[in-house]
Tab-separated table of C-alpha atoms and ligand atoms in Angstrom:
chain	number	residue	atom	x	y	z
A	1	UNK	CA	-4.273	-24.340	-7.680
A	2	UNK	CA	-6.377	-26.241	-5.491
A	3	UNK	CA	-8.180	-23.923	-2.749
A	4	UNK	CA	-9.876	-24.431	0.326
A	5	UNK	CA	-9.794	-22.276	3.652
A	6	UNK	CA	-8.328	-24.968	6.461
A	7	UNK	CA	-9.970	-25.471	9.445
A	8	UNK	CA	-7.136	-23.058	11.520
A	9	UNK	CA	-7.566	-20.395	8.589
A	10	UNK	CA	-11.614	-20.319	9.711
A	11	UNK	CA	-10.258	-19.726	12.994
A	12	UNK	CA	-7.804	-17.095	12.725
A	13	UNK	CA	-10.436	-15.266	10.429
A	14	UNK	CA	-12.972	-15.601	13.276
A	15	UNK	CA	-10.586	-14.673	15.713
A	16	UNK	CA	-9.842	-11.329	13.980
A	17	UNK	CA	-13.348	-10.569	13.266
A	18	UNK	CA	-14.073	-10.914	16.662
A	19	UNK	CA	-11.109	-8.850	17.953
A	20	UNK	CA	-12.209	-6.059	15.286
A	21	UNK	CA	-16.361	-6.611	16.933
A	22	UNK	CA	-14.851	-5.998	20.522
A	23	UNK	CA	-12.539	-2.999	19.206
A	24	UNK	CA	-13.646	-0.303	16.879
A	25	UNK	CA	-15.208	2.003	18.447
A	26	UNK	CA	-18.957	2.916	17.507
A	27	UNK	CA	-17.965	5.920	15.199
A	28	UNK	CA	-15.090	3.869	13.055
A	29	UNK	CA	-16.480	4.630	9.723
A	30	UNK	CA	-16.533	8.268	10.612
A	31	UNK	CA	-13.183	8.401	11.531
A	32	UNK	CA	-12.669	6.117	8.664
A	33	UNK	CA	-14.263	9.056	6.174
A	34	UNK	CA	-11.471	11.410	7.588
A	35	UNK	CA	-8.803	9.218	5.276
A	36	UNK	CA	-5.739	7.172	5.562
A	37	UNK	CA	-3.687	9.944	6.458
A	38	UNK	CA	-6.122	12.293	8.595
A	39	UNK	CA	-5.316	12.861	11.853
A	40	UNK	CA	-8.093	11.161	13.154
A	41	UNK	CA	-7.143	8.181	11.421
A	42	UNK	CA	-2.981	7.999	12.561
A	43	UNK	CA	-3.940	8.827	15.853
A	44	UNK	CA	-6.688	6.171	16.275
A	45	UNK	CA	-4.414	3.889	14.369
A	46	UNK	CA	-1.691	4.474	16.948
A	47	UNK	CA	-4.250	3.158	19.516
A	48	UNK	CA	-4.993	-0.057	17.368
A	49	UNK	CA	-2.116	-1.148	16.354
A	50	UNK	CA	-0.974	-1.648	20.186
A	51	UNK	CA	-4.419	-3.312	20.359
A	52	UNK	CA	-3.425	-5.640	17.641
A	53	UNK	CA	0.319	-6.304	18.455
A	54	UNK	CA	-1.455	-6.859	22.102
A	55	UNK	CA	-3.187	-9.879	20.743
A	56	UNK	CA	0.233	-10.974	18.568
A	57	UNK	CA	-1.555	-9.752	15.614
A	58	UNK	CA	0.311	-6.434	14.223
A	59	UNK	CA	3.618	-8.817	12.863
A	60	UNK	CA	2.234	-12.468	12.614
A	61	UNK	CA	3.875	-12.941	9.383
A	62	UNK	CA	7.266	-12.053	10.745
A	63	UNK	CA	9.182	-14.515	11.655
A	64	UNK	CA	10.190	-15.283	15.310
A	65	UNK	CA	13.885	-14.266	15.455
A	66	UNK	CA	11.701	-10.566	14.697
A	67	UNK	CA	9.001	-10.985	17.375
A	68	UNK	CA	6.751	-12.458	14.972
A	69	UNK	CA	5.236	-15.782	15.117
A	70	UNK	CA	6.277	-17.301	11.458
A	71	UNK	CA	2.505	-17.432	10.328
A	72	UNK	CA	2.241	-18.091	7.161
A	73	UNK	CA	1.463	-16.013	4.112
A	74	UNK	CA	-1.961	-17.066	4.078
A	75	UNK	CA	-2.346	-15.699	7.457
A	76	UNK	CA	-0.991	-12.151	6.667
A	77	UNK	CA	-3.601	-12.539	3.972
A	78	UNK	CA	-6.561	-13.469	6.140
A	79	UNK	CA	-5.654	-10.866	8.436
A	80	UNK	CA	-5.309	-8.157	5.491
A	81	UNK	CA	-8.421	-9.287	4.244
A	82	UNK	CA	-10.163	-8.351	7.255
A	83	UNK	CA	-8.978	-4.985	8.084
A	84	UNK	CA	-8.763	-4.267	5.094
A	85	UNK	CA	-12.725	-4.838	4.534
A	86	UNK	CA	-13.508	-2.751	7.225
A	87	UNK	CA	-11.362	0.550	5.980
A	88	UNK	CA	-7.826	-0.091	7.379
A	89	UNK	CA	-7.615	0.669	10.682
A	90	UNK	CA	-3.671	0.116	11.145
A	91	UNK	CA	-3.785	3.538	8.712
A	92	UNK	CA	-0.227	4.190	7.073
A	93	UNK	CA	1.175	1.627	9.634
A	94	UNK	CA	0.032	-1.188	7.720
A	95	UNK	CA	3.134	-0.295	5.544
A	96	UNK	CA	5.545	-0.679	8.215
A	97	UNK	CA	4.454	-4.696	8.758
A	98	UNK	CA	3.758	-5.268	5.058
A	99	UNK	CA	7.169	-4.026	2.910
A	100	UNK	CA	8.975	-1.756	5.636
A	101	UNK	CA	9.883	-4.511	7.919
A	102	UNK	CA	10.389	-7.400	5.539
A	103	UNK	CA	12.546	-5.196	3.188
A	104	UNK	CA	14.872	-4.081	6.503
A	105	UNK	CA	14.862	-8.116	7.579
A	106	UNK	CA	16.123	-8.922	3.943
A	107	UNK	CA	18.736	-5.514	3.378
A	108	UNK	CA	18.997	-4.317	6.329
A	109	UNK	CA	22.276	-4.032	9.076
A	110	UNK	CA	21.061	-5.341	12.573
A	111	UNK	CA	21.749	-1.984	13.806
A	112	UNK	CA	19.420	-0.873	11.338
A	113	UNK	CA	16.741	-3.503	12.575
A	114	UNK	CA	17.546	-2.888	16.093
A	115	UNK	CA	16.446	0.234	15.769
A	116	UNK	CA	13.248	0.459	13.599
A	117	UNK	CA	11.836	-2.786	14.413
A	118	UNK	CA	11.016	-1.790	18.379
A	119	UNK	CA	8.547	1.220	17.040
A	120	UNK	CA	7.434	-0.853	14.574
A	121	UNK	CA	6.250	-3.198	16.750
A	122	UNK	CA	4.890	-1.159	18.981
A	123	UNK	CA	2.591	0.211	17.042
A	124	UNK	CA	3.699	3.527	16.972
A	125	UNK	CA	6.075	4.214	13.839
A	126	UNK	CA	4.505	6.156	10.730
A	127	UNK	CA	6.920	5.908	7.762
A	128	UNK	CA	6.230	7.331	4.178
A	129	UNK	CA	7.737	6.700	0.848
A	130	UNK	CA	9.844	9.221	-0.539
A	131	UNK	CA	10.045	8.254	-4.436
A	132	UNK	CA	7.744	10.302	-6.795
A	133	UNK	CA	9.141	13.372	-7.896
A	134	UNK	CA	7.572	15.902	-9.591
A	135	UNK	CA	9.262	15.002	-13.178
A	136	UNK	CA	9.629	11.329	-11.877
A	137	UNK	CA	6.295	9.017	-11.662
A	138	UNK	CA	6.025	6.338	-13.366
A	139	UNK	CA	9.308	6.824	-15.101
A	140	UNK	CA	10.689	6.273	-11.430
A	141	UNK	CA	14.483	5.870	-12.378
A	142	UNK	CA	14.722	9.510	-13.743
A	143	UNK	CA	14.694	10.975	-9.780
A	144	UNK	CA	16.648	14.049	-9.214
A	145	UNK	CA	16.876	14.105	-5.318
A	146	UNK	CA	20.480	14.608	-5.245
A	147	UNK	CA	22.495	12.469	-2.070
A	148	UNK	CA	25.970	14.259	-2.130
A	149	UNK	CA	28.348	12.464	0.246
A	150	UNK	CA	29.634	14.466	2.625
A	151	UNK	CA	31.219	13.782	6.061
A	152	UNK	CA	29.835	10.510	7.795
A	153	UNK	CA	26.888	10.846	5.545
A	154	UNK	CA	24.810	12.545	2.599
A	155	UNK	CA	23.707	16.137	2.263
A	156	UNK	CA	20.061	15.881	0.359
A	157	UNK	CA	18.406	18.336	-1.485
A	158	UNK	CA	15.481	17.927	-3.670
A	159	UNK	CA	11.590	17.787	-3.780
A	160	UNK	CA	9.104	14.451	-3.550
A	161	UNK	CA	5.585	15.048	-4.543
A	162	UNK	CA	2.150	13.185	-3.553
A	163	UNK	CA	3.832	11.407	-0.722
A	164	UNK	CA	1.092	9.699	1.613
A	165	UNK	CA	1.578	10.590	5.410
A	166	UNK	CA	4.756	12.955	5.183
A	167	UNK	CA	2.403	15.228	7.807
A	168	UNK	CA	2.999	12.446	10.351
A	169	UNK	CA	5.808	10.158	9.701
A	170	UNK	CA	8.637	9.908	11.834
A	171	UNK	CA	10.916	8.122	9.245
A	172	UNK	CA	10.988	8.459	5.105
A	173	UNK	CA	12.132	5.661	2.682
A	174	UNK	CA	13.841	8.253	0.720
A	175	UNK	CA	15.119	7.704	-2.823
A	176	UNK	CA	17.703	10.224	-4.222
A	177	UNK	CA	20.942	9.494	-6.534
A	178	UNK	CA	24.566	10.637	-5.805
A	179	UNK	CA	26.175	12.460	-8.274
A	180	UNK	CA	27.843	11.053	-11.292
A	181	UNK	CA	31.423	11.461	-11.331
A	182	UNK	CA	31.259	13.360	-14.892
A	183	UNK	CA	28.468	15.599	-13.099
A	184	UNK	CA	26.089	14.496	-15.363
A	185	UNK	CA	22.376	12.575	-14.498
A	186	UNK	CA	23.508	8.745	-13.246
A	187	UNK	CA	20.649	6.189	-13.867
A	188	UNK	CA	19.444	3.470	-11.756
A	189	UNK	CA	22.932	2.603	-10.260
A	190	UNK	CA	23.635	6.059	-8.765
A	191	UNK	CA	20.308	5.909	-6.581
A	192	UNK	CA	20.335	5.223	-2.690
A	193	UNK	CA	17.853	4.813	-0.184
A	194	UNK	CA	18.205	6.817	2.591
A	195	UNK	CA	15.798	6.138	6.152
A	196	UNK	CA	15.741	10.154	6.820
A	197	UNK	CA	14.520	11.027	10.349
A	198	UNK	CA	11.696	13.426	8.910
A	199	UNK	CA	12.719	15.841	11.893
A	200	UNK	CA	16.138	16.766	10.411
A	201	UNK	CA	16.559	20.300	9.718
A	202	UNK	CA	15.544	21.236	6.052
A	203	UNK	CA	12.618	19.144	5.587
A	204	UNK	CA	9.403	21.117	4.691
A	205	UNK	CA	6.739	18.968	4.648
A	206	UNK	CA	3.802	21.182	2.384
A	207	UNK	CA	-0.452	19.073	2.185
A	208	UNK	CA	-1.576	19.087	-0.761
A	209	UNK	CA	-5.886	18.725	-0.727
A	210	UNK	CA	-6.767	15.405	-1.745
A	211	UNK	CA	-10.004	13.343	-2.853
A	212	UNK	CA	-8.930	10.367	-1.019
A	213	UNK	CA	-9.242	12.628	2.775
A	214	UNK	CA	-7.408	15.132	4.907
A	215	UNK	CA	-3.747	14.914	5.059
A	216	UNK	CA	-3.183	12.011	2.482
A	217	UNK	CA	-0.694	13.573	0.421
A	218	UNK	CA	2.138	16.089	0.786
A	219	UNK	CA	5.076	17.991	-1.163
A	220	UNK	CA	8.048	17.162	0.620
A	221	UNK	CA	11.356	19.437	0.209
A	222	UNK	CA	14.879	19.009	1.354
A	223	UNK	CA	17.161	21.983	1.720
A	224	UNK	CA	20.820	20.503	2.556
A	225	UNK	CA	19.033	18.205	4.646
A	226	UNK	CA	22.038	15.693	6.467
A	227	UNK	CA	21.570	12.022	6.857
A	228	UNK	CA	23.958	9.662	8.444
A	229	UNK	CA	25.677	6.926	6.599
A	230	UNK	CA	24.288	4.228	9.138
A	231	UNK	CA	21.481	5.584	7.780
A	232	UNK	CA	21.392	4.399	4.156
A	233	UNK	CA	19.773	1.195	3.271
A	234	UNK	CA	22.199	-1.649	1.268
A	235	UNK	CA	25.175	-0.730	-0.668
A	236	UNK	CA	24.950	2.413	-3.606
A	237	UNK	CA	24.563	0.545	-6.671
A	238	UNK	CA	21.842	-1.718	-4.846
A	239	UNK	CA	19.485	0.297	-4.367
A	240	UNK	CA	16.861	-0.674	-7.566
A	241	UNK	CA	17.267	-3.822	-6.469
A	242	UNK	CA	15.856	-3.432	-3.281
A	243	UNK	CA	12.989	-0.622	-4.359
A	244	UNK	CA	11.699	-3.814	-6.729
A	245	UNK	CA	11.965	-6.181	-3.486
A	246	UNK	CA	10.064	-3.709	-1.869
A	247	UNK	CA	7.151	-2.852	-4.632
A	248	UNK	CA	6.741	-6.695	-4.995
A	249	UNK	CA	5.469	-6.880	-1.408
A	250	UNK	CA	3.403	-3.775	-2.019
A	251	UNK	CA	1.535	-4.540	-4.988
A	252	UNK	CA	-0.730	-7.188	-3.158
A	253	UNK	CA	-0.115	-5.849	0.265
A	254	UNK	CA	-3.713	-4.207	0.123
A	255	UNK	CA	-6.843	-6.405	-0.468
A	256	UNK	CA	-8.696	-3.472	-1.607
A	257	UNK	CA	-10.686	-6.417	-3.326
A	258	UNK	CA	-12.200	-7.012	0.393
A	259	UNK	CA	-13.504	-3.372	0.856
A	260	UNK	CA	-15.028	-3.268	-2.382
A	261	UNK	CA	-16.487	-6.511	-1.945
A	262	UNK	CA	-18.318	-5.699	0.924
A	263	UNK	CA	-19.684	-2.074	-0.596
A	264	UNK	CA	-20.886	-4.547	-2.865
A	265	UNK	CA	-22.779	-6.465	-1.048
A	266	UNK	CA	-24.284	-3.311	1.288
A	267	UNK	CA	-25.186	-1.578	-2.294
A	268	UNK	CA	-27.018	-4.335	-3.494
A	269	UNK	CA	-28.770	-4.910	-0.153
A	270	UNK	CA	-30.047	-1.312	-0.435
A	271	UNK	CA	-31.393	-1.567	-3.486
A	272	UNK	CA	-33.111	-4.596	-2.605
A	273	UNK	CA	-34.320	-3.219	0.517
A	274	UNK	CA	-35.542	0.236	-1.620
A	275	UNK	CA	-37.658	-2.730	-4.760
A	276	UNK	CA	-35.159	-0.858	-6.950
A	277	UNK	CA	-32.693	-3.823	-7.792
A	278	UNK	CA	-35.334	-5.075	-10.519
A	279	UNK	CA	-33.551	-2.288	-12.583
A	280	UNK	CA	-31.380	-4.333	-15.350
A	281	UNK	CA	-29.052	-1.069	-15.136
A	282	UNK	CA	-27.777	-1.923	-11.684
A	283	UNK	CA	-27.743	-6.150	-12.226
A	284	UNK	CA	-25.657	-5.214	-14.835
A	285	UNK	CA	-23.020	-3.292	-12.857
A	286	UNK	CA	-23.231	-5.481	-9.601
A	287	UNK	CA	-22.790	-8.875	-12.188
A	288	UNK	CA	-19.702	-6.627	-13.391
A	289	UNK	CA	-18.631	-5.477	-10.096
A	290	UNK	CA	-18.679	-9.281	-8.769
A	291	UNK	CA	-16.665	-10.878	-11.401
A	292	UNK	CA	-13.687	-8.249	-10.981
A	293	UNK	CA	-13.421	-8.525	-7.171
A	294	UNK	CA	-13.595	-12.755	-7.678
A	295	UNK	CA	-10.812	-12.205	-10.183
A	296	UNK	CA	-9.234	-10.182	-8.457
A	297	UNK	CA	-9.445	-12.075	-5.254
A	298	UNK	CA	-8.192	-15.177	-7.416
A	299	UNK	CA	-5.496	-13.687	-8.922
A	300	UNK	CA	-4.145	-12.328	-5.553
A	301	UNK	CA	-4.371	-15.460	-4.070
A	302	UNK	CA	-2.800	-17.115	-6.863
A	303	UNK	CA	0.389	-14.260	-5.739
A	304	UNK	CA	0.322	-15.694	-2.800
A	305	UNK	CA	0.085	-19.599	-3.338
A	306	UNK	CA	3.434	-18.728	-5.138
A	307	UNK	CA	4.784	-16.820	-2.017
A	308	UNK	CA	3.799	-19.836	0.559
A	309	UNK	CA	5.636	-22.526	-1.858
A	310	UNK	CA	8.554	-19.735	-1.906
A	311	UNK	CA	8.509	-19.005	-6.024
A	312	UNK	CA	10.083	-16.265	-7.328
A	313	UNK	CA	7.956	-13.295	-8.423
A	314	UNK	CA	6.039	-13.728	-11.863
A	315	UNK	CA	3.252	-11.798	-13.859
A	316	UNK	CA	0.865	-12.570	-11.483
A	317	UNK	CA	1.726	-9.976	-9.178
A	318	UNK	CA	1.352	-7.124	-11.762
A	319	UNK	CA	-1.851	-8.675	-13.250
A	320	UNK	CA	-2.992	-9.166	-9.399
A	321	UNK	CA	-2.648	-5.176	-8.854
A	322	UNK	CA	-4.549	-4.219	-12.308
A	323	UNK	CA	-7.005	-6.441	-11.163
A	324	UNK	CA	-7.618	-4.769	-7.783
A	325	UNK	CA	-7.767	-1.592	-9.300
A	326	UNK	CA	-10.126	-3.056	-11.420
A	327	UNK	CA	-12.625	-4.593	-8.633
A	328	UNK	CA	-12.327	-0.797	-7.314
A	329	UNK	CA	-13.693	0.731	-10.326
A	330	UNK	CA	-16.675	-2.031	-10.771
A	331	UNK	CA	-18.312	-1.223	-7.715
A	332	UNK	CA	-17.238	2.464	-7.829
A	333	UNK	CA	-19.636	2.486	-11.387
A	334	UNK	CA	-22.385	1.048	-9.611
A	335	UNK	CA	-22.277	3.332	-6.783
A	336	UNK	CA	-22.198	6.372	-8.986
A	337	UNK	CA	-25.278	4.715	-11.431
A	338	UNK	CA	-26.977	4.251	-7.384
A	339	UNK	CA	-26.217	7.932	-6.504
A	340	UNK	CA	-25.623	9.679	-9.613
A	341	UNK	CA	-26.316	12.759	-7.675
A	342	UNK	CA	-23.039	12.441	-5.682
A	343	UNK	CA	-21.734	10.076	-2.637
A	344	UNK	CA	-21.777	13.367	-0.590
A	345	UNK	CA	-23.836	12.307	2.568
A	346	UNK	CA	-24.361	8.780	1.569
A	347	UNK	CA	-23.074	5.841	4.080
A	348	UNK	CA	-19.617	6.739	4.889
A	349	UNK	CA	-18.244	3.525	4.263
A	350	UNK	CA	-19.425	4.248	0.487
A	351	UNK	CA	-18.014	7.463	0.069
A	352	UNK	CA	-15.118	6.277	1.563
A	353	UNK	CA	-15.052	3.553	-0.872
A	354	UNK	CA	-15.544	6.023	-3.540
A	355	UNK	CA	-12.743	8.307	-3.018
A	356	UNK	CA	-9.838	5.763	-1.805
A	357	UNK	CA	-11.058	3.647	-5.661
A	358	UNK	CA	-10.512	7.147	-7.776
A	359	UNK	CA	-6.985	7.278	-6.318
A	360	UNK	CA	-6.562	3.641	-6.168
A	361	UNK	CA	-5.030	3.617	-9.875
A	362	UNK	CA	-2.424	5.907	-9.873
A	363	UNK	CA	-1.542	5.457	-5.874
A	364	UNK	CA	1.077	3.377	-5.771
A	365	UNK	CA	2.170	3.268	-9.436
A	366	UNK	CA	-0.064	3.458	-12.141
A	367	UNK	CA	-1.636	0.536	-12.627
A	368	UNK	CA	-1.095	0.723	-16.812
A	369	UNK	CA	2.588	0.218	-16.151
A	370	UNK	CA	2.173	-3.093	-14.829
A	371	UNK	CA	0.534	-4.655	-17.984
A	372	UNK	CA	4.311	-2.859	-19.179
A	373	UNK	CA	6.194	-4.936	-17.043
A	374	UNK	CA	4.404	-7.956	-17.670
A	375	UNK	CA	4.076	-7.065	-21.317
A	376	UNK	CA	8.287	-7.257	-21.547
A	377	UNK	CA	9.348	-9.027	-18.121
A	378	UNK	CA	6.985	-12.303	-18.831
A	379	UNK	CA	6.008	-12.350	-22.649
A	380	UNK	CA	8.898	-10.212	-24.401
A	381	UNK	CA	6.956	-8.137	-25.926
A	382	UNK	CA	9.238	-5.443	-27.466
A	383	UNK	CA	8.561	-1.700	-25.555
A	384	UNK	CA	6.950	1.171	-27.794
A	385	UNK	CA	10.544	2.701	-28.415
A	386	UNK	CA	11.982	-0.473	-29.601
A	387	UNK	CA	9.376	-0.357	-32.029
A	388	UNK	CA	9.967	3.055	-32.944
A	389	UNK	CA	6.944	4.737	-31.324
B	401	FAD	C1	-3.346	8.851	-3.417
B	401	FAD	C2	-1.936	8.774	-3.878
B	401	FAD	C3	-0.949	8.441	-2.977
B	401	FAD	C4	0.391	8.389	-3.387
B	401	FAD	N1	1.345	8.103	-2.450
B	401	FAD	C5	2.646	8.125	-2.813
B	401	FAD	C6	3.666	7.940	-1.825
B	401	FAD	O1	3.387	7.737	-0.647
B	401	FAD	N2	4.953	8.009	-2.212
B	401	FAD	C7	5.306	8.232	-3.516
B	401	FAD	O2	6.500	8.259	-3.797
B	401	FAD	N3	4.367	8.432	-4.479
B	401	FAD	C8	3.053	8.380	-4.145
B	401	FAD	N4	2.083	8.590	-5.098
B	401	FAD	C9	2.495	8.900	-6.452
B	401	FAD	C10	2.291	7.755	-7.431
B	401	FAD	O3	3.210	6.722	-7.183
B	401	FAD	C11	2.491	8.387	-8.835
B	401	FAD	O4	1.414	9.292	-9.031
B	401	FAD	C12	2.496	7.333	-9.898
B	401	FAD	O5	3.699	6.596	-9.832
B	401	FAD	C13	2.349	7.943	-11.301
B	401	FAD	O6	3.312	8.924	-11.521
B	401	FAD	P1	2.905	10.361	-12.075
B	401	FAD	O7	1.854	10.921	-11.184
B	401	FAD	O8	4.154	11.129	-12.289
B	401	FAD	O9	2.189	10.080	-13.475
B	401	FAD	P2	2.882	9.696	-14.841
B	401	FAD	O10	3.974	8.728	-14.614
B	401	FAD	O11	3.191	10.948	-15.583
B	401	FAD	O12	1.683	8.943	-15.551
B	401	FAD	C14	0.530	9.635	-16.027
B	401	FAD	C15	-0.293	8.667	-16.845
B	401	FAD	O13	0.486	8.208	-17.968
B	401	FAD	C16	0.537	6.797	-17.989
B	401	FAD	N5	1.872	6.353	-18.380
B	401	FAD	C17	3.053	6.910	-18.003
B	401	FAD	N6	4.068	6.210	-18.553
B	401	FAD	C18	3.504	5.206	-19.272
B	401	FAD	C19	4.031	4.152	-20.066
B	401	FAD	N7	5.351	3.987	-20.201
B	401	FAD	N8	3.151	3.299	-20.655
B	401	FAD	C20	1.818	3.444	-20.505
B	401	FAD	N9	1.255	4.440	-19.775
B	401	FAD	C21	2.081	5.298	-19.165
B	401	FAD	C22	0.276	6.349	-16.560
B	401	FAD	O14	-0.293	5.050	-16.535
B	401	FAD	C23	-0.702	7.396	-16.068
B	401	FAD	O15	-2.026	7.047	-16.433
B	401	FAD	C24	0.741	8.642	-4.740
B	401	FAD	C25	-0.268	8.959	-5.653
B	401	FAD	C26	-1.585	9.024	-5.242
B	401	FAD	C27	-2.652	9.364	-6.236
């Protein structure tokens, strides 16, 4: 791969950082501190995301026929890049442009688009994603959420666990299975995905206290909870097929490389600044720290040099999201070796840094199981129960 920023990247990057200059308001990292799911962050991410779709930058990527304007994946990049750097200001929303929408454009009915898209766009749809379970993590496909058909739709009844922004979404990408027709457990062919309006009785939404900020994560139960049939995304039966469409897009969706890059680069400008950088101890984690954001910058954009030539999905995307978590955790040791006594009180943007990097393995699927999938997707490797452990 040959790589160079064109001359109308430079631009849109400029344009952005300018836009972001002009925008956040003076106390952004503060609000930033609060976390993804806070209410300080949805609500000011409410107000910046009709900012951004203002300046035709909430759905660039989309493609016209959607109310975007067909940029290309580079472009969603750039523009990731940036907000991303500064702490994610679109807060959950930046799922909604990222994997909701394209996954709905690919799978979805038109009725289905006609009506998500418009709140989408305007900036003011929260979804979350209904699939861990409390026995069902990284072993996904084991879900119990049980989707009984009933009369025009499904009655659901079940329990999600650590599900980012169930306090505030409007809509849930909800996983469950329909019963087998023996009555025993189905696998991955008897799960559907239901869009559940999260206001339907029987949904108790319970926070559970997180490192990674106020109102991050939540218990989510469903009591006999009803959901339309126009309501189910794709066919039963297609359902895996879509969640991997969907977790493709997500994997890279966050340049969390970005943020850590620049809490880098203000880390080692304090030290400088305080004549303490001298100290081998701290070249030695901010040489670290530097190589696993490059590589993980390289490794994304090798994801989506495939994505702009239209490839099909390899082992770069699951190497690309190990890496990330990686970068994380190289500048999260030097920040701890630079304030071993605790982030608490240190520059927000640090501490912020701090806390969204412990969660950042596990959040989103543990990163281990991608060196899994790549282990027996790209290189046949046999699993650890074909080989009898
Ligand atoms: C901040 C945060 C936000 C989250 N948001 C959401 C959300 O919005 N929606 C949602 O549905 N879920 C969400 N999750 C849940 C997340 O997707 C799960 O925690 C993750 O998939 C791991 O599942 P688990 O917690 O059951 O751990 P387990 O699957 O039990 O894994 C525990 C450990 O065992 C390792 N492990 C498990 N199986 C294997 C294997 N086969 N090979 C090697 N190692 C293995 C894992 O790597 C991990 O280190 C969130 C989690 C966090 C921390």
């Amino acid at each position: 791969m040959e790589f160079g920023w064109s001359d109308a990247h430079e631009a849109y990057r400029a344009k952005i950082t300018a836009f972001l200059k002009k925008t956040l308001p003076a106390d952004w990292d503060q609000i930033a501190l609060h976390g993804p799911g806070s209410d300080a962050q949805t609500d000011y991410s409410r107000h910046f995301c009709k900012l951004l779709n203002d300046e035709g930058m909430l759905i660039p990527h989309w493609p016209a026929e959607y109310g975007g304007e067909d940029l290309d994946p580079w472009q969603q990049y750039v523009l990731g890049e940036e907000l991303w750097a500064v702490g994610e200001p679109r807060g959950g929303q930046y799922m909604n442009v990222n994997w909701v929408g394209p996954v709905l454009m690919k799978y979805g009915t038109a009725a289905q688009r006609e009506k998500y898209f418009p709140p989408i766009k305007a900036g003011e749809a929260l979804w979350c994603q209904g699939f861990s379970e409390p026995s069902a993590g990284s072993d996904l496909a084991s879900l119990r959420t049980l989707a009984v058909p009933a009369d025009g739709g499904y009655r659901v009844t079940g329990a999600k666990v650590w599900t980012s922004y169930a306090g505030h979404a409007d809509r849930c990408f909800l996983l469950a299975r329909v019963p087998a027709r023996d009555g025993g457990p189905a696998g991955k062919a008897g799960i559907v995905i239901l869009l559940t309006d999260m206001a339907s009785p029987g949904i108790q939404v319970k926070q559970i206290p997180a490192l990674i900020g106020e109102g991050d994560i939540h218990e989510v139960f469903f009591d006999d909870v009803f959901v339309p049939a126009e309501d189910r995304l794709g066919a039963e039966g297609q359902a895996w097929e879509i969640i991997n469409y969907a977790l493709q897009n997500e994997r890279v969706g966050i340049p969390r490389y970005a943020f850590s890059r620049r809490i880098l680069d203000s880390t080692v400008a304090q030290l400088q600044e305080d004549g303490r950088f001298d100290d081998p101890v701290f070249q030695d984690r901010a040489g670290r720290a530097l190589a696993l954001t490059e590589a993980a910058r390289m490794l994304v954009y090798r994801v989506v040099d495939s994505r702009a030539h239209n490839l099909p999905p390899d082992a770069f995307g699951n190497l690309a999201r190990w890496a990330t978590v990686n970068s994380d955790n190289g500048v999260n040791n030097l920040l701890t070796e630079y304030r071993p006594e605790g982030l608490l009180g240190a520059d927000p943007m640090q501490q912020a840094h701090h806390q969204r990097a412990i969660a950042a393995g596990v959040a989103s699927g543990a990163a281990e199981i991608q060196l899994n999938l790549a282990a027996r997707r790209y290189l046949d490797l046999p699993s650890g129960e074909q080989r009898g452990l």
